[in-house]
mmCIF file of C-alpha atoms in Angstrom:
data_model
loop_
_atom_site.group_PDB
_atom_site.id
_atom_site.type_symbol
_atom_site.label_atom_id
_atom_site.label_comp_id
_atom_site.label_asym_id
_atom_site.label_seq_id
_atom_site.Cartn_x
_atom_site.Cartn_y
_atom_site.Cartn_z
ATOM 1 C CA UNK A 23 37.384 157.532 54.874
ATOM 2 C CA UNK A 24 35.237 155.196 56.970
ATOM 3 C CA UNK A 25 33.858 151.704 56.373
ATOM 4 C CA UNK A 26 30.465 151.371 54.706
ATOM 5 C CA UNK A 27 27.657 151.249 57.273
ATOM 6 C CA UNK A 28 25.344 148.290 56.600
ATOM 7 C CA UNK A 29 23.360 148.806 59.777
ATOM 8 C CA UNK A 30 25.243 146.353 61.968
ATOM 9 C CA UNK A 31 28.151 148.721 62.565
ATOM 10 C CA UNK A 32 30.516 145.859 61.739
ATOM 11 C CA UNK A 33 33.062 145.722 58.940
ATOM 12 C CA UNK A 34 31.821 143.163 56.404
ATOM 13 C CA UNK A 35 34.598 140.906 55.123
ATOM 14 C CA UNK A 36 34.383 138.691 52.038
ATOM 15 C CA UNK A 37 36.797 135.729 51.830
ATOM 16 C CA UNK A 38 38.210 134.455 48.524
ATOM 17 C CA UNK A 39 40.329 131.304 48.915
ATOM 18 C CA UNK A 40 40.080 127.916 47.226
ATOM 19 C CA UNK A 41 40.826 126.031 50.459
ATOM 20 C CA UNK A 42 37.771 125.513 52.644
ATOM 21 C CA UNK A 43 39.923 124.985 55.724
ATOM 22 C CA UNK A 44 41.511 128.433 55.215
ATOM 23 C CA UNK A 45 38.118 130.106 54.820
ATOM 24 C CA UNK A 46 36.800 128.307 57.893
ATOM 25 C CA UNK A 47 39.855 129.340 59.893
ATOM 26 C CA UNK A 48 39.469 132.979 58.855
ATOM 27 C CA UNK A 49 35.781 132.919 59.742
ATOM 28 C CA UNK A 50 36.548 131.505 63.197
ATOM 29 C CA UNK A 51 39.169 134.235 63.638
ATOM 30 C CA UNK A 52 37.034 137.150 62.415
ATOM 31 C CA UNK A 53 33.446 136.509 63.500
ATOM 32 C CA UNK A 54 33.873 136.611 67.307
ATOM 33 C CA UNK A 55 34.939 140.281 67.173
ATOM 34 C CA UNK A 56 32.241 142.900 67.675
ATOM 35 C CA UNK A 57 33.579 145.158 64.896
ATOM 36 C CA UNK A 58 34.051 142.496 62.200
ATOM 37 C CA UNK A 59 31.994 139.842 60.444
ATOM 38 C CA UNK A 60 32.414 137.491 57.505
ATOM 39 C CA UNK A 61 29.652 138.446 55.063
ATOM 40 C CA UNK A 62 30.393 135.865 52.404
ATOM 41 C CA UNK A 63 32.991 133.662 50.773
ATOM 42 C CA UNK A 64 34.063 132.228 47.440
ATOM 43 C CA UNK A 65 36.417 129.475 46.326
ATOM 44 C CA UNK A 66 37.236 130.945 42.910
ATOM 45 C CA UNK A 67 37.431 134.128 40.873
ATOM 46 C CA UNK A 68 34.163 133.249 39.132
ATOM 47 C CA UNK A 69 32.280 132.856 42.420
ATOM 48 C CA UNK A 70 33.754 136.101 43.756
ATOM 49 C CA UNK A 71 32.704 138.037 40.648
ATOM 50 C CA UNK A 72 29.155 136.711 41.038
ATOM 51 C CA UNK A 73 28.707 137.111 44.796
ATOM 52 C CA UNK A 74 30.584 140.291 45.734
ATOM 53 C CA UNK A 75 28.248 142.708 43.861
ATOM 54 C CA UNK A 76 25.267 141.042 45.575
ATOM 55 C CA UNK A 77 26.738 141.076 49.088
ATOM 56 C CA UNK A 78 28.481 144.462 48.838
ATOM 57 C CA UNK A 79 31.178 143.835 51.484
ATOM 58 C CA UNK A 80 33.598 146.445 52.805
ATOM 59 C CA UNK A 81 36.741 144.346 52.349
ATOM 60 C CA UNK A 82 37.718 141.393 50.176
ATOM 61 C CA UNK A 83 40.463 139.151 51.557
ATOM 62 C CA UNK A 84 41.789 137.551 48.367
ATOM 63 C CA UNK A 85 44.220 134.666 47.960
ATOM 64 C CA UNK A 86 46.800 135.436 45.254
ATOM 65 C CA UNK A 87 46.711 131.895 43.859
ATOM 66 C CA UNK A 88 43.206 130.823 42.799
ATOM 67 C CA UNK A 89 42.255 127.812 40.638
ATOM 68 C CA UNK A 90 40.702 129.828 37.811
ATOM 69 C CA UNK A 91 42.913 132.895 37.746
ATOM 70 C CA UNK A 92 45.176 135.292 39.581
ATOM 71 C CA UNK A 93 44.067 136.990 42.772
ATOM 72 C CA UNK A 94 45.866 140.082 41.488
ATOM 73 C CA UNK A 95 43.753 140.169 38.341
ATOM 74 C CA UNK A 96 40.611 139.580 40.397
ATOM 75 C CA UNK A 97 41.584 142.434 42.710
ATOM 76 C CA UNK A 98 42.070 144.692 39.684
ATOM 77 C CA UNK A 99 38.603 143.773 38.355
ATOM 78 C CA UNK A 100 36.954 144.330 41.729
ATOM 79 C CA UNK A 101 38.630 147.728 42.083
ATOM 80 C CA UNK A 102 37.194 148.765 38.715
ATOM 81 C CA UNK A 103 33.691 147.369 39.265
ATOM 82 C CA UNK A 104 33.288 148.170 42.983
ATOM 83 C CA UNK A 105 35.246 151.372 43.763
ATOM 84 C CA UNK A 106 34.186 151.352 47.422
ATOM 85 C CA UNK A 107 35.550 147.857 48.024
ATOM 86 C CA UNK A 108 38.977 147.570 49.625
ATOM 87 C CA UNK A 109 41.157 144.516 49.079
ATOM 88 C CA UNK A 110 43.726 142.688 51.179
ATOM 89 C CA UNK A 111 45.828 140.091 49.374
ATOM 90 C CA UNK A 112 46.856 136.793 50.989
ATOM 91 C CA UNK A 113 49.988 135.032 49.773
ATOM 92 C CA UNK A 114 51.559 131.711 50.683
ATOM 93 C CA UNK A 115 55.017 133.086 49.951
ATOM 94 C CA UNK A 116 55.987 136.604 50.988
ATOM 95 C CA UNK A 117 57.886 137.205 47.744
ATOM 96 C CA UNK A 118 55.131 136.006 45.385
ATOM 97 C CA UNK A 119 54.164 139.595 44.556
ATOM 98 C CA UNK A 120 55.632 143.039 45.050
ATOM 99 C CA UNK A 121 54.112 146.138 46.591
ATOM 100 C CA UNK A 122 54.131 147.730 43.144
ATOM 101 C CA UNK A 123 52.032 144.924 41.653
ATOM 102 C CA UNK A 124 49.582 145.022 44.551
ATOM 103 C CA UNK A 125 49.232 148.809 44.368
ATOM 104 C CA UNK A 126 48.678 148.662 40.613
ATOM 105 C CA UNK A 127 45.924 146.084 41.186
ATOM 106 C CA UNK A 128 44.217 148.409 43.652
ATOM 107 C CA UNK A 129 44.969 146.428 46.823
ATOM 108 C CA UNK A 130 45.550 148.112 50.172
ATOM 109 C CA UNK A 131 47.671 145.393 51.778
ATOM 110 C CA UNK A 132 49.569 142.150 51.222
ATOM 111 C CA UNK A 133 49.930 139.652 54.062
ATOM 112 C CA UNK A 134 51.513 136.212 54.201
ATOM 113 C CA UNK A 135 49.362 133.314 55.366
ATOM 114 C CA UNK A 136 51.925 132.770 58.093
ATOM 115 C CA UNK A 137 50.956 136.116 59.686
ATOM 116 C CA UNK A 138 49.927 136.063 63.349
ATOM 117 C CA UNK A 139 46.172 136.168 63.941
ATOM 118 C CA UNK A 140 46.194 139.466 65.823
ATOM 119 C CA UNK A 141 48.309 141.081 63.095
ATOM 120 C CA UNK A 142 45.883 139.970 60.393
ATOM 121 C CA UNK A 143 42.949 141.396 62.356
ATOM 122 C CA UNK A 144 44.850 144.649 62.752
ATOM 123 C CA UNK A 145 45.585 144.745 59.014
ATOM 124 C CA UNK A 146 41.888 144.227 58.216
ATOM 125 C CA UNK A 147 40.923 147.074 60.546
ATOM 126 C CA UNK A 148 43.530 149.401 59.046
ATOM 127 C CA UNK A 149 42.327 148.647 55.517
ATOM 128 C CA UNK A 150 38.694 149.113 56.588
ATOM 129 C CA UNK A 151 39.549 152.635 57.729
ATOM 130 C CA UNK A 152 40.949 153.479 54.304
ATOM 131 C CA UNK A 153 44.618 153.102 55.159
ATOM 132 C CA UNK A 154 47.112 151.443 52.835
ATOM 133 C CA UNK A 155 49.777 149.150 54.263
ATOM 134 C CA UNK A 156 51.750 149.331 51.019
ATOM 135 C CA UNK A 157 54.582 151.702 50.157
ATOM 136 C CA UNK A 158 54.058 154.248 47.403
ATOM 137 C CA UNK A 159 50.863 155.151 45.597
ATOM 138 C CA UNK A 160 48.838 153.892 42.691
ATOM 139 C CA UNK A 161 49.950 156.906 40.694
ATOM 140 C CA UNK A 162 53.630 156.072 41.167
ATOM 141 C CA UNK A 163 52.944 152.436 40.361
ATOM 142 C CA UNK A 164 51.390 153.360 37.073
ATOM 143 C CA UNK A 165 54.203 155.792 36.363
ATOM 144 C CA UNK A 166 56.822 153.086 36.874
ATOM 145 C CA UNK A 167 54.947 150.753 34.538
ATOM 146 C CA UNK A 168 55.713 151.171 30.876
ATOM 147 C CA UNK A 169 53.023 153.479 29.438
ATOM 148 C CA UNK A 170 54.718 154.592 26.233
ATOM 149 C CA UNK A 171 52.005 154.898 23.582
ATOM 150 C CA UNK A 172 54.310 153.136 21.113
ATOM 151 C CA UNK A 173 54.388 149.973 23.253
ATOM 152 C CA UNK A 174 52.750 146.890 21.739
ATOM 153 C CA UNK A 175 49.202 146.937 23.217
ATOM 154 C CA UNK A 176 49.523 143.266 24.104
ATOM 155 C CA UNK A 177 52.537 144.028 26.279
ATOM 156 C CA UNK A 178 50.933 147.184 27.656
ATOM 157 C CA UNK A 179 48.129 144.955 28.991
ATOM 158 C CA UNK A 180 50.581 142.879 31.063
ATOM 159 C CA UNK A 181 51.116 143.510 34.758
ATOM 160 C CA UNK A 182 54.425 144.843 36.081
ATOM 161 C CA UNK A 183 55.625 141.391 37.103
ATOM 162 C CA UNK A 184 54.541 139.835 33.816
ATOM 163 C CA UNK A 185 56.588 142.424 31.895
ATOM 164 C CA UNK A 186 59.658 141.730 34.015
ATOM 165 C CA UNK A 187 59.281 138.006 33.431
ATOM 166 C CA UNK A 188 58.750 138.540 29.700
ATOM 167 C CA UNK A 189 61.908 140.660 29.487
ATOM 168 C CA UNK A 190 63.896 137.803 31.015
ATOM 169 C CA UNK A 191 62.233 135.251 28.727
ATOM 170 C CA UNK A 192 63.355 137.415 25.805
ATOM 171 C CA UNK A 193 66.916 137.271 27.179
ATOM 172 C CA UNK A 194 66.766 133.467 27.153
ATOM 173 C CA UNK A 195 66.369 132.897 30.903
ATOM 174 C CA UNK A 196 64.863 129.589 32.039
ATOM 175 C CA UNK A 197 62.063 129.483 34.601
ATOM 176 C CA UNK A 198 64.568 128.525 37.292
ATOM 177 C CA UNK A 199 66.867 131.420 36.369
ATOM 178 C CA UNK A 200 63.933 133.863 36.352
ATOM 179 C CA UNK A 201 62.859 132.611 39.777
ATOM 180 C CA UNK A 202 66.330 133.276 41.176
ATOM 181 C CA UNK A 203 66.601 136.669 39.469
ATOM 182 C CA UNK A 204 63.225 137.946 40.721
ATOM 183 C CA UNK A 205 63.086 136.133 44.048
ATOM 184 C CA UNK A 206 60.018 134.088 43.110
ATOM 185 C CA UNK A 207 59.153 130.418 43.316
ATOM 186 C CA UNK A 208 59.654 128.399 40.136
ATOM 187 C CA UNK A 209 55.948 127.469 40.192
ATOM 188 C CA UNK A 210 54.993 131.151 40.286
ATOM 189 C CA UNK A 211 57.234 131.836 37.292
ATOM 190 C CA UNK A 212 55.751 128.897 35.371
ATOM 191 C CA UNK A 213 52.211 130.151 36.006
ATOM 192 C CA UNK A 214 53.204 133.709 35.085
ATOM 193 C CA UNK A 215 54.755 132.571 31.797
ATOM 194 C CA UNK A 216 51.574 130.635 30.945
ATOM 195 C CA UNK A 217 49.503 133.764 31.597
ATOM 196 C CA UNK A 218 51.850 135.856 29.448
ATOM 197 C CA UNK A 219 51.562 133.442 26.518
ATOM 198 C CA UNK A 220 47.778 133.504 26.809
ATOM 199 C CA UNK A 221 47.625 137.308 26.916
ATOM 200 C CA UNK A 222 49.992 137.636 23.966
ATOM 201 C CA UNK A 223 47.992 135.099 21.955
ATOM 202 C CA UNK A 224 50.930 132.749 21.391
ATOM 203 C CA UNK A 225 51.773 129.205 22.463
ATOM 204 C CA UNK A 226 55.586 129.180 22.613
ATOM 205 C CA UNK A 227 58.146 131.110 24.620
ATOM 206 C CA UNK A 228 60.126 131.944 21.508
ATOM 207 C CA UNK A 229 57.090 133.692 19.997
ATOM 208 C CA UNK A 230 56.666 135.749 23.169
ATOM 209 C CA UNK A 231 60.381 136.586 23.091
ATOM 210 C CA UNK A 232 60.093 137.863 19.527
ATOM 211 C CA UNK A 233 57.167 140.130 20.457
ATOM 212 C CA UNK A 234 59.068 141.478 23.471
ATOM 213 C CA UNK A 235 62.246 142.084 21.493
ATOM 214 C CA UNK A 236 60.430 143.939 18.710
ATOM 215 C CA UNK A 237 58.494 146.069 21.207
ATOM 216 C CA UNK A 238 61.576 146.925 23.272
ATOM 217 C CA UNK A 239 63.486 147.816 20.147
ATOM 218 C CA UNK A 240 60.682 150.096 18.976
ATOM 219 C CA UNK A 241 60.495 151.896 22.324
ATOM 220 C CA UNK A 242 64.268 152.470 22.411
ATOM 221 C CA UNK A 243 64.458 153.776 18.834
#
């Protein structure tokens, strides 16, 4: 599989990060290379959804934490709407997301923002050539996720991490305890819990716990 040819012979990269200084730094890093170019950028999920179909880049470099949503969810949407687009996820903390979550979202790589410049360029080139830097496959990721037809559809719509967090919420874990258990930051857990409540259509943790408990009990029976 080869990168899309837009006439320039260069891999077209689209940047999605809410920090202008990060986007500027990535542009300065990428543009001087003969085989790469920054074709566009966005500071939010909404901007990315609007601009990417118009620009038709080869790769989207997506920050996991965006002001109006999750980079993982955006990656999943882009994979569905633009099958030829490949995605590389950027994370401030190496343990913010797992390979399984990234694979399930359709990403080809996860890199920490602390990565060395030459290693990031190499990762972009690998992804542009159709290679995945993640372990496993999308098929195995979906297999590991709960797909039992009896599962509450609201829970079935949650990502792998969101289900793990919900299971711990149902067991009475606090955000701090969940963070320790899953190796995440407490802020990440807090944001994940908020997303779970929204997706389940509830406002309190106890309501989410009840839904999880009933669903788990139904699957086990």
